[in-house]
Coordinates of C-alpha atoms and ligand atoms in Angstrom, one line a residue:
Chain F
M186 CA 0.0 0.0 0.0
S187 CA 1.5 3.4 -1.0
D188 CA 1.8 6.0 1.7
K189 CA -0.8 8.0 -0.3
I190 CA -3.5 5.4 0.8
I191 CA -4.6 5.1 4.4
R192 CA -7.0 2.6 5.7
G193 CA -8.7 2.4 9.1
K194 CA -11.8 2.6 11.2
C195 CA -13.9 5.7 11.4
W196 CA -15.8 7.4 14.2
V197 CA -18.9 9.1 12.9
A198 CA -20.3 12.2 14.6
S199 CA -24.0 12.1 15.3
G200 CA -24.3 15.9 15.5
Y201 CA -22.4 19.2 15.7
V202 CA -19.0 18.6 17.3
M203 CA -17.6 21.7 19.1
A204 CA -14.0 22.3 20.0
Y205 CA -15.1 22.8 23.6
D206 CA -16.3 19.2 23.7
I207 CA -13.3 17.7 21.9
V208 CA -11.1 19.2 24.6
V209 CA -13.0 20.1 27.8
Q210 CA -12.2 23.3 29.6
K211 CA -10.0 21.8 32.4
F212 CA -7.4 20.8 29.8
W213 CA -7.2 24.1 27.9
T214 CA -4.1 25.3 29.7
D215 CA -2.2 21.9 29.5
P216 CA 1.1 22.1 27.6
I217 CA 0.9 21.1 23.9
D218 CA 1.9 17.4 23.9
K219 CA 0.2 14.8 21.7
A220 CA 0.3 12.0 24.2
L221 CA -0.9 14.2 27.0
N222 CA -3.6 16.0 25.0
S223 CA -5.0 12.7 23.7
K224 CA -5.8 11.2 27.1
F225 CA -9.2 12.8 27.5
I226 CA -9.8 13.8 23.9
M227 CA -13.5 13.8 22.9
S228 CA -14.5 13.4 26.5
G229 CA -17.2 16.1 26.2
V230 CA -18.6 14.7 23.0
S231 CA -19.9 11.4 24.4
P232 CA -19.9 9.9 28.0
E233 CA -18.2 6.7 26.6
F234 CA -15.1 8.8 25.9
D235 CA -15.0 10.3 29.4
K236 CA -12.4 7.8 30.7
E237 CA -8.6 8.0 30.3
N238 CA -7.6 7.0 26.8
A239 CA -11.1 5.8 26.0
F240 CA -11.2 7.4 22.5
K241 CA -7.6 6.4 21.8
D242 CA -8.1 2.8 22.8
A243 CA -11.1 2.6 20.5
G244 CA -8.5 2.7 17.7
Y245 CA -10.1 5.0 15.2
T246 CA -8.1 6.3 12.2
F247 CA -10.6 8.7 10.8
I248 CA -13.4 11.1 12.0
V249 CA -16.4 11.7 9.9
A250 CA -18.5 14.8 10.7
G251 CA -21.0 17.3 9.4
H252 CA -21.1 21.0 9.5
N253 CA -18.5 23.3 11.2
F254 CA -16.4 20.5 12.8
A255 CA -14.5 21.8 15.9
G256 CA -16.4 25.1 15.8
G257 CA -17.4 27.5 18.6
G258 CA -14.6 30.0 18.2
K259 CA -12.0 28.2 20.4
S260 CA -8.5 28.5 18.9
I261 CA -6.8 26.0 21.3
E262 CA -4.3 23.8 19.5
H263 CA -5.0 20.9 21.9
V264 CA -7.9 19.8 19.7
V265 CA -5.5 18.9 16.9
T266 CA -2.6 17.6 18.9
G267 CA -5.0 15.5 21.0
L268 CA -6.6 13.9 17.9
M269 CA -3.2 13.2 16.4
G270 CA -2.1 11.7 19.7
A271 CA -5.2 9.4 19.6
G272 CA -4.2 8.1 16.2
I273 CA -6.4 10.1 14.0
K274 CA -4.9 10.5 10.5
A275 CA -7.6 12.5 8.8
V276 CA -10.9 14.2 9.5
F277 CA -13.6 14.4 6.9
A278 CA -16.4 16.9 7.3
D279 CA -18.9 19.0 5.3
S280 CA -17.1 22.1 6.8
F281 CA -14.6 23.0 9.5
S282 CA -14.1 25.8 11.9
R283 CA -11.5 28.0 10.3
L284 CA -9.4 28.3 13.5
Q285 CA -9.1 24.6 13.8
F286 CA -8.7 24.1 10.1
R287 CA -5.6 26.3 10.3
N288 CA -4.3 24.5 13.4
A289 CA -4.8 21.1 11.8
T290 CA -3.0 22.2 8.6
N291 CA -0.2 23.8 10.6
Y292 CA 0.4 20.5 12.6
G293 CA 0.0 18.3 9.5
L294 CA -3.3 16.6 10.2
P295 CA -5.5 16.7 7.1
F296 CA -8.9 18.2 7.6
I297 CA -10.7 17.3 4.4
T298 CA -13.9 18.7 3.0
V299 CA -16.3 16.0 1.8
K300 CA -19.9 16.6 1.3
D301 CA -22.2 14.4 3.2
L302 CA -19.9 11.5 4.0
V303 CA -21.8 11.2 7.3
S304 CA -24.8 9.7 5.4
I305 CA -22.8 6.7 4.0
C306 CA -20.8 5.8 7.1
Q307 CA -21.3 4.3 10.5
T308 CA -19.0 4.3 13.4
G309 CA -16.6 1.3 13.1
D310 CA -16.7 1.2 9.3
E311 CA -13.4 0.6 7.6
L312 CA -12.5 3.5 5.2
E313 CA -9.9 3.9 2.6
F314 CA -8.6 7.4 1.9
N315 CA -6.7 7.7 -1.4
M316 CA -4.8 11.0 -1.6
E317 CA -3.8 10.4 -5.2
T318 CA -7.3 10.0 -6.5
N319 CA -8.9 12.3 -3.9
T320 CA -11.4 9.8 -2.9
V321 CA -12.6 8.1 0.3
K322 CA -14.3 4.7 0.1
N323 CA -16.4 2.9 2.6
L324 CA -14.9 -0.7 2.5
R325 CA -18.0 -2.2 4.1
T326 CA -20.4 -0.8 1.5
G327 CA -18.1 0.0 -1.4
E328 CA -19.5 3.5 -1.7
T329 CA -17.1 6.2 -2.7
R330 CA -17.0 10.0 -2.3
E331 CA -14.8 12.6 -3.8
T332 CA -12.8 14.8 -1.5
A333 CA -11.5 18.3 -2.0
P334 CA -7.9 18.0 -3.3
L335 CA -5.2 18.3 -0.7
A336 CA -2.7 21.1 -1.5
P337 CA 0.8 19.6 -1.8
F338 CA 2.1 21.8 1.0
V339 CA -0.3 20.2 3.5
L340 CA 1.5 16.9 3.1
E341 CA 4.9 18.6 3.0
V342 CA 4.0 20.3 6.3
A343 CA 3.1 17.0 7.8
E344 CA 6.3 15.5 6.6
A345 CA 8.4 18.4 8.0
G346 CA 6.7 17.9 11.4
G347 CA 4.6 21.1 11.3
L348 CA 4.4 24.6 9.8
V349 CA 7.2 26.0 11.9
E350 CA 9.7 23.3 10.8
F351 CA 8.4 23.6 7.2
V352 CA 8.9 27.3 7.0
K353 CA 12.1 27.2 8.9
Q354 CA 13.6 24.8 6.3
K355 CA 12.4 27.1 3.5
I356 CA 14.0 30.1 5.2
A357 CA 17.2 28.2 5.7
D358 CA 17.5 27.1 2.1
G359 CA 16.4 30.5 0.7
T360 CA 13.2 29.3 -1.0
A361 CA 10.6 30.8 1.3
H362 CA 9.8 33.6 -1.3
M363 CA 8.8 30.9 -3.8
L364 CA 5.8 29.7 -1.7
R365 CA 2.7 30.1 -3.8
Chain L
M239 CA -14.6 31.6 -17.9
A240 CA -16.8 32.9 -15.0
G241 CA -15.6 35.9 -13.2
M242 CA -14.2 36.2 -9.7
T243 CA -15.5 37.9 -6.6
I244 CA -13.4 40.6 -5.0
T245 CA -12.0 38.2 -2.4
E246 CA -11.1 35.6 -5.0
K247 CA -9.3 38.3 -7.1
I248 CA -7.4 39.6 -4.1
M249 CA -6.3 36.1 -3.2
A250 CA -5.3 35.3 -6.8
Y251 CA -3.4 38.5 -7.5
N252 CA -1.5 38.3 -4.2
S253 CA -0.4 34.7 -4.9
G254 CA 0.8 35.4 -8.5
R255 CA -2.1 33.6 -10.1
D256 CA -4.7 34.7 -12.6
K257 CA -7.4 32.8 -11.0
V258 CA -8.3 30.8 -7.8
K259 CA -11.1 28.5 -7.0
P260 CA -12.9 28.3 -3.6
G261 CA -11.5 25.5 -1.6
E262 CA -8.0 25.9 -3.0
L263 CA -5.1 26.4 -0.6
V264 CA -2.7 29.1 -1.7
W265 CA 0.2 31.0 -0.2
T266 CA -0.3 34.8 -0.7
D267 CA 1.8 37.9 -0.1
V268 CA 0.7 39.7 3.0
F269 CA 0.8 43.5 3.0
S270 CA 0.8 44.1 6.7
V271 CA 0.9 42.1 9.9
M272 CA -0.6 43.4 13.2
T273 CA 0.1 42.1 16.6
M274 CA -0.7 43.6 20.0
D275 CA 0.3 43.7 23.7
Y276 CA -1.6 40.6 24.6
L277 CA -0.1 38.1 22.2
G278 CA 2.8 40.1 20.6
K279 CA 5.6 38.8 22.8
S280 CA 4.6 35.2 21.9
T281 CA 4.4 36.1 18.2
F282 CA 8.0 37.5 18.2
K283 CA 9.1 34.4 20.1
S284 CA 7.6 32.2 17.3
L285 CA 9.5 34.4 14.8
H286 CA 12.7 33.4 16.5
E287 CA 11.7 29.7 16.4
L288 CA 11.6 30.1 12.6
G289 CA 15.3 31.0 12.8
K290 CA 14.7 34.7 12.1
T291 CA 15.6 37.7 14.2
E292 CA 14.3 40.4 11.8
V293 CA 10.9 40.9 10.4
F294 CA 10.3 40.9 6.6
D295 CA 9.6 44.6 6.5
R296 CA 9.9 46.9 9.6
E297 CA 7.3 49.3 8.1
R298 CA 4.7 46.6 7.6
V299 CA 4.7 44.8 11.0
I300 CA 2.5 47.0 13.1
C301 CA 2.6 46.8 16.9
V302 CA -0.2 48.2 19.1
S303 CA -0.9 48.3 22.8
D304 CA -4.7 48.0 23.3
H305 CA -5.9 45.2 25.5
L306 CA -3.8 46.1 28.6
V307 CA -3.3 49.9 28.6
P308 CA -3.0 51.7 30.9
P309 CA -2.0 48.7 33.0
P310 CA -4.5 48.1 35.9
T311 CA -2.2 45.6 37.8
P312 CA 1.5 45.1 38.3
A313 CA 1.4 41.9 36.3
F314 CA -0.1 43.7 33.3
A315 CA 2.5 46.5 33.8
T316 CA 5.3 44.0 33.7
M317 CA 3.8 42.3 30.6
L318 CA 3.7 45.7 28.8
N319 CA 7.3 46.4 29.8
E320 CA 8.4 43.1 28.3
W321 CA 6.3 43.8 25.2
R322 CA 7.9 47.2 24.7
Q323 CA 11.3 45.8 24.9
V324 CA 10.5 43.1 22.3
V325 CA 9.1 45.7 19.9
K326 CA 12.1 48.0 20.3
E327 CA 14.5 45.1 19.8
H328 CA 12.9 44.4 16.4
N329 CA 13.2 48.0 15.2
I330 CA 9.5 48.2 14.4
K331 CA 8.7 51.5 12.7
Y332 CA 5.0 51.8 13.7
F333 CA 4.5 51.1 17.4
Y334 CA 1.3 52.6 18.8
D335 CA 2.1 52.4 22.5
L336 CA 0.3 54.1 25.4
G337 CA 0.0 57.8 24.5
R338 CA -0.5 57.0 20.8
Q339 CA -2.6 53.9 21.4
G340 CA -5.9 52.7 20.1
I341 CA -7.7 49.4 19.4
A342 CA -5.5 47.7 16.9
H343 CA -8.1 47.3 14.2
Q344 CA -9.0 51.0 14.4
I345 CA -5.3 51.9 14.2
M346 CA -4.7 49.7 11.2
V347 CA -7.5 51.3 9.1
E348 CA -7.2 54.9 10.4
N349 CA -3.4 55.0 9.7
G350 CA -3.6 53.4 6.2
H351 CA -1.8 50.2 7.2
V352 CA -4.5 48.2 5.3
L353 CA -5.2 49.0 1.6
P354 CA -7.7 47.9 -1.0
G355 CA -6.7 44.8 -2.9
K356 CA -4.2 43.7 -0.3
I357 CA -4.2 41.1 2.4
S358 CA -3.5 41.9 6.0
V359 CA -3.4 39.6 9.0
G360 CA -3.5 40.2 12.8
T361 CA -3.4 38.1 15.9
D362 CA -6.9 39.1 16.9
S363 CA -10.2 37.9 15.8
H364 CA -11.7 41.2 14.6
A365 CA -9.1 41.7 11.8
N366 CA -12.1 41.3 9.5
T367 CA -12.6 45.0 10.0
Y368 CA -10.0 45.8 7.3
G369 CA -12.5 44.8 4.6
A370 CA -14.2 48.2 5.2
V371 CA -11.6 49.6 2.8
G372 CA -11.6 46.7 0.4
A373 CA -8.8 44.7 1.9
V374 CA -8.9 41.0 2.9
G375 CA -8.4 41.1 6.7
N376 CA -7.9 37.9 8.6
A377 CA -7.3 36.8 12.1
V378 CA -4.5 34.2 12.5
S379 CA -2.7 32.4 15.2
V380 CA 0.5 33.4 16.7
T381 CA 2.4 30.9 14.6
D382 CA 0.8 32.1 11.3
A383 CA 1.5 35.7 12.3
A384 CA 5.1 34.8 13.0
V385 CA 5.4 33.2 9.6
A386 CA 3.9 36.2 8.0
M387 CA 6.3 38.5 9.9
A388 CA 9.2 36.3 8.8
I389 CA 8.5 35.9 5.1
G390 CA 5.6 38.3 4.3
K391 CA 3.4 35.4 3.3
C392 CA 0.5 33.4 4.7
W393 CA -1.4 30.4 3.5
F394 CA -5.2 30.6 3.0
R395 CA -8.0 28.4 1.9
V396 CA -9.9 30.4 -0.7
P397 CA -13.4 30.9 0.7
E398 CA -16.7 30.6 -1.1
S399 CA -18.3 34.1 -1.4
V400 CA -21.7 35.1 -0.2
K401 CA -23.2 38.5 -1.1
F402 CA -25.5 40.7 0.9
H403 CA -27.0 43.2 -1.5
I404 CA -28.4 46.0 0.7
T405 CA -30.9 48.5 -0.7
G406 CA -33.3 51.1 0.6
K407 CA -32.9 54.1 2.8
W408 CA -31.4 54.3 6.3
Q409 CA -34.0 55.5 8.7
P410 CA -33.1 58.1 11.4
Y411 CA -31.1 56.6 14.3
V412 CA -30.6 53.4 12.4
M413 CA -27.0 52.5 12.2
A414 CA -24.7 49.9 10.5
K415 CA -24.8 48.0 13.8
D416 CA -28.5 47.5 13.5
L417 CA -28.0 45.9 10.1
S418 CA -25.2 43.7 11.5
L419 CA -27.4 42.5 14.3
H420 CA -30.3 42.0 12.0
I421 CA -28.2 39.8 9.7
M422 CA -27.0 37.9 12.8
G423 CA -30.6 37.1 13.7
M424 CA -31.3 36.1 10.1
M425 CA -28.2 33.9 9.6
H426 CA -27.2 32.7 13.1
W427 CA -23.7 32.5 14.2
N428 CA -23.3 28.9 13.4
G429 CA -25.1 28.9 10.1
H430 CA -24.4 29.2 6.4
L431 CA -21.8 32.0 6.8
I432 CA -19.2 29.8 8.5
Y433 CA -15.9 30.2 6.6
K434 CA -17.4 32.3 3.8
A435 CA -16.2 35.6 2.3
L436 CA -19.0 37.9 3.1
E437 CA -19.4 40.8 0.6
Y438 CA -21.6 43.8 1.3
A439 CA -22.7 45.7 -1.7
G440 CA -25.6 47.8 -3.0
P441 CA -26.8 51.4 -2.7
A442 CA -27.3 51.3 1.1
I443 CA -23.7 50.2 1.5
E444 CA -22.5 53.0 -0.8
A445 CA -24.4 55.4 1.4
L446 CA -22.4 54.3 4.5
D447 CA -19.3 56.2 5.7
I448 CA -16.1 54.2 6.4
A449 CA -17.0 54.1 10.1
G450 CA -20.3 52.2 9.3
R451 CA -18.5 49.9 6.9
M452 CA -16.0 49.1 9.6
T453 CA -18.8 48.1 12.0
L454 CA -20.3 45.8 9.4
C455 CA -17.0 44.1 8.4
N456 CA -15.9 43.9 12.0
M457 CA -18.9 41.8 13.0
T458 CA -18.6 39.4 10.1
V459 CA -16.2 37.4 12.3
D460 CA -19.0 36.9 14.8
L461 CA -21.2 35.6 11.9
G462 CA -18.5 32.9 11.5
A463 CA -17.3 34.4 8.2
K464 CA -13.6 34.2 7.1
N465 CA -13.6 37.8 6.0
G466 CA -16.0 40.7 5.3
I467 CA -15.4 43.0 2.5
I468 CA -16.8 46.1 0.7
A469 CA -15.4 47.2 -2.7
P470 CA -13.5 50.5 -2.5
D471 CA -15.2 53.6 -3.9
Q472 CA -14.6 57.4 -3.8
K473 CA -15.2 57.4 0.0
T474 CA -12.4 54.9 0.4
I475 CA -10.1 57.0 -1.7
D476 CA -10.9 60.1 0.2
Y477 CA -10.4 58.4 3.5
L478 CA -7.1 56.7 2.7
R479 CA -5.4 59.4 0.6
P480 CA -4.0 61.4 3.6
V481 CA -2.8 58.3 5.5
Q482 CA -2.1 55.4 3.1
K483 CA 1.2 53.5 3.6
G484 CA 1.6 52.3 0.1
N485 CA 0.0 52.3 -3.4
W486 CA -3.0 50.3 -4.4
E487 CA -5.6 49.8 -7.2
M488 CA -9.3 49.8 -7.2
I489 CA -10.6 46.2 -7.3
A490 CA -14.2 44.9 -7.4
S491 CA -16.1 41.7 -8.1
D492 CA -16.8 40.8 -11.7
P493 CA -20.4 41.2 -12.8
D494 CA -20.5 37.4 -13.6
A495 CA -18.8 36.3 -10.4
H496 CA -20.2 33.2 -8.7
Y497 CA -21.7 33.4 -5.2
D498 CA -22.6 30.6 -3.0
A499 CA -25.7 32.6 -2.1
V500 CA -27.0 36.2 -2.6
Y501 CA -29.2 37.8 0.1
E502 CA -31.3 40.9 -0.5
V503 CA -31.9 43.2 2.5
D504 CA -33.9 46.4 2.4
V505 CA -32.7 48.7 5.2
T506 CA -35.8 50.8 4.9
N507 CA -37.5 48.1 7.0
I508 CA -34.8 47.8 9.7
G509 CA -35.1 49.7 12.9
P510 CA -32.9 49.9 16.0
T511 CA -32.1 46.3 16.9
V512 CA -31.0 44.5 20.1
A513 CA -29.3 41.1 20.8
L514 CA -30.6 39.7 24.1
P515 CA -28.1 38.5 26.8
D516 CA -25.9 35.4 26.2
K517 CA -26.7 34.8 22.5
L518 CA -25.6 37.0 19.7
D519 CA -28.2 35.7 17.3
N520 CA -31.1 36.1 19.7
V521 CA -32.0 39.4 18.1
V522 CA -35.2 41.5 18.4
P523 CA -36.3 44.9 17.2
V524 CA -35.9 47.4 20.1
E525 CA -39.7 47.7 20.5
K526 CA -39.8 44.2 22.0
V527 CA -37.5 45.2 24.9
V528 CA -38.4 48.8 25.5
G529 CA -38.8 49.4 29.2
R530 CA -36.3 46.8 30.5
K531 CA -34.1 48.1 33.2
F532 CA -30.3 48.1 33.0
N533 CA -27.6 49.8 35.1
K534 CA -24.5 50.0 32.9
A535 CA -24.1 51.6 29.5
F536 CA -21.0 51.0 27.4
V537 CA -19.9 52.5 24.1
G538 CA -16.5 51.7 22.7
T539 CA -14.7 48.8 21.1
C540 CA -13.5 48.1 17.6
T541 CA -17.2 47.8 16.6
N542 CA -18.6 51.1 17.7
G543 CA -15.9 53.4 19.3
R544 CA -15.5 55.7 16.4
L545 CA -16.1 59.5 15.9
E546 CA -19.3 58.9 14.1
D547 CA -20.6 56.8 17.0
I548 CA -19.6 59.4 19.5
A549 CA -21.3 62.1 17.4
V550 CA -24.6 60.2 17.7
L551 CA -24.2 60.0 21.5
S552 CA -23.6 63.7 21.6
Q553 CA -26.6 64.4 19.4
I554 CA -28.9 62.5 21.8
L555 CA -27.3 63.4 25.2
K556 CA -26.2 67.1 24.7
G557 CA -27.8 69.3 27.2
K558 CA -29.5 66.4 29.0
Q559 CA -28.6 64.1 31.9
V560 CA -27.8 60.4 32.1
H561 CA -30.3 58.7 34.4
P562 CA -28.9 58.5 38.0
D563 CA -29.2 54.7 38.1
V564 CA -27.0 54.3 35.0
N565 CA -23.2 54.3 34.9
F566 CA -22.2 55.3 31.4
I567 CA -18.7 54.6 30.1
L568 CA -17.5 55.8 26.7
V569 CA -14.1 54.6 25.4
P570 CA -13.0 56.2 22.1
A571 CA -11.4 53.6 19.8
S572 CA -8.1 55.5 19.5
Q573 CA -6.3 58.6 20.6
Q574 CA -7.1 60.1 17.1
V575 CA -10.8 59.4 17.6
Y576 CA -10.5 60.9 21.1
L577 CA -8.8 64.0 19.9
D578 CA -11.3 64.5 17.0
A579 CA -14.2 64.1 19.4
L580 CA -12.7 66.6 21.8
R581 CA -12.2 69.1 19.0
A582 CA -15.8 68.6 17.8
G583 CA -17.0 69.4 21.3
Y584 CA -18.6 66.0 21.8
I585 CA -16.6 65.0 24.8
T586 CA -17.6 68.2 26.6
D587 CA -21.3 67.5 25.8
L588 CA -21.0 64.0 27.1
V589 CA -19.0 64.7 30.3
E590 CA -21.6 67.4 31.0
A591 CA -24.3 64.8 30.6
G592 CA -22.7 62.5 33.1
V593 CA -20.8 60.1 30.9
A594 CA -17.4 58.8 32.1
V595 CA -14.8 59.0 29.4
D596 CA -12.0 56.4 29.6
T597 CA -8.7 56.5 27.8
P598 CA -8.7 54.5 24.5
S599 CA -8.3 50.7 24.9
C600 CA -10.4 47.6 24.6
A601 CA -11.6 48.4 28.1
S602 CA -14.2 46.0 29.4
C603 CA -15.0 44.4 26.0
A604 CA -13.0 41.2 26.7
G605 CA -13.6 41.3 30.5
I606 CA -10.0 41.9 31.4
H607 CA -9.5 45.6 31.6
T608 CA -11.3 48.7 33.0
G609 CA -15.0 49.0 33.6
V610 CA -15.8 45.2 33.8
A611 CA -19.2 43.9 34.8
G612 CA -19.9 42.5 38.3
D613 CA -22.5 40.2 39.7
G614 CA -26.0 41.3 38.9
D615 CA -25.0 44.0 36.4
I616 CA -27.2 44.5 33.4
V617 CA -25.1 46.1 30.6
L618 CA -26.4 47.8 27.6
S619 CA -23.4 47.7 25.3
A620 CA -22.5 48.8 21.8
G621 CA -19.7 46.1 21.7
N622 CA -19.7 42.9 19.8
R623 CA -20.0 39.9 22.1
N624 CA -22.5 39.1 24.8
M625 CA -21.8 35.5 25.9
K626 CA -21.9 34.9 29.7
G627 CA -18.8 36.3 31.4
R628 CA -17.6 38.2 28.3
M629 CA -17.3 41.6 30.1
G630 CA -16.4 40.2 33.5
S631 CA -18.8 38.4 35.9
K632 CA -20.7 35.3 34.6
N633 CA -23.6 36.7 36.7
A634 CA -23.9 39.8 34.5
Q635 CA -26.2 40.2 31.5
I636 CA -25.2 41.9 28.3
Y637 CA -27.6 43.4 25.8
L638 CA -25.9 44.4 22.5
T639 CA -27.2 47.3 20.4
S640 CA -26.2 50.5 18.6
P641 CA -24.7 53.6 20.2
A642 CA -28.1 55.4 19.4
V643 CA -30.1 52.9 21.5
V644 CA -27.5 53.0 24.3
A645 CA -27.7 56.8 24.4
A646 CA -31.5 57.1 24.3
S647 CA -31.8 54.4 27.0
A648 CA -29.2 56.1 29.2
L649 CA -31.6 59.1 29.5
S650 CA -34.4 57.0 30.9
G651 CA -32.6 54.1 32.7
V652 CA -34.7 51.6 30.7
I653 CA -34.2 50.4 27.1
S654 CA -35.7 53.0 24.9
D655 CA -36.3 53.6 21.2
P656 CA -34.2 56.5 19.9
R657 CA -36.8 57.3 17.2
L658 CA -39.2 58.3 19.9
L659 CA -37.0 61.0 21.6
Ligands
SF4_37 S1 -12.4 46.0 21.4 FE1 -13.1 44.0 22.0 S2 -13.4 42.8 20.2 FE2 -12.2 44.6 19.6 S3 -10.1 43.9 19.7 FE3 -10.6 44.8 21.7 S4 -11.2 43.0 23.0 FE4 -11.3 42.4 20.8

């Protein structure tokens, strides 16, 4: 399997998922650390995740959600680092909160716009995300949806380990002005 | 080939492209970067993490003291001292510190640091305000701002555009704020406008002065939009000419540009409007809440702290007295606004009427500076946010409305309709 194809289990949101519920208030001032931030990730979304490592141990690779994922105007980066720490490799949604979309891109976690994926997925379904063909397929049902194409720099940022490292390298090798 | 909206054009031209499509991610040039006392030190720290000690252009990184000035506590005073030192170390040309201060978004527009057709970013959510002069203004994180400071670029997802075509005639004492709140009630803060470029156009927008356009664009962030924008016209040219910090070209949407949606609003039918406590989109015409008691009146902020707003206060309060049960605080949005209001005689009128005038800052808007709300306070505010605890105590209530409604109500001590004065 090429590294442009990821497979794994998905968790499907049943309603609007707010940043405040992905990371509940008592953790907002924690240091940014993927392992730490993932411990109680999603604990406000559902009582089943309100136990240490509950979401992480469920072993999801993808999140599938509807409108304005991680909205509510909270800019805390713990949302993204926590999801990454819990093993999430991509989030698909009809739309995203712009603050968290920026955080996700800056940390290298693809937040990908897909219309209405929620309607063809159930929690636990195995999905295949193909970054070359810009598609996501539900392996249980065989149904496929097109995703918005991922800009090349999103993957480069992920490979570099985040926006700061990515830009730092560009500055160091004198190519930052070429970013388009 | 279909045309482009003003926001699409600005994103395309500033990224060296002929065309962009909504959803596309592009790196664009950034004309100016704003940071302020509250987050500025961390932004410069991030700059250093990128391996840079100098900013990309010392005339285009703008530093402002607004959230914490003058410092009310020793901790804030220390933060400000550290901030000043960091700004000086970076040889920043435009540093609007205490004495020359103002709310950053006001400073950026009033001093021509944002220009039509250009992109500016700031480390504060209401950077959308810059759209009032035809710029794309966007709030970004400390990391994004540091990248922009380092290389003069920022990445963006090109937003879908939504147009509000506003027609009709503004009624007496109806302000841009009323239209903003009306649209908030129409669209809801978590609705269709999330992540969109919101473009205001039409004869009723052309009739607005730059101050009113700033109010409208300012509150697009509270509607969830990525940016708010109004195409530049003769008023923009006249406003910017004496202050502009660079050259620019007129830019507007193509007639055949594609919009995700177009909404028509006739302002003739809009009266003074109020958002009820806790929820921005719980909006009613003032008639519905006339007679409700409140004890604090507040006019200021990047939404409604401008000369034109203060003029309305003076028009209503001159020669009269604020009700004894009401504490009225006015905070001009900048030293320039303050000075202009002094020279116009408004400040005299308002102090005589019993209004307390505080030095320009964000004041109680974010609940961390002067004039905050305590338990049991009911605030009638011309600011922009009314969630629980926003202005201080969680046990206070905040009604949001226009400066005209605040002034009319301050006379009687209960919410009042300025049209009936
Ligand atoms: S006035 Fe209020 S909304 Fe505007 S920048 Fe200051 S704190 Fe933010």
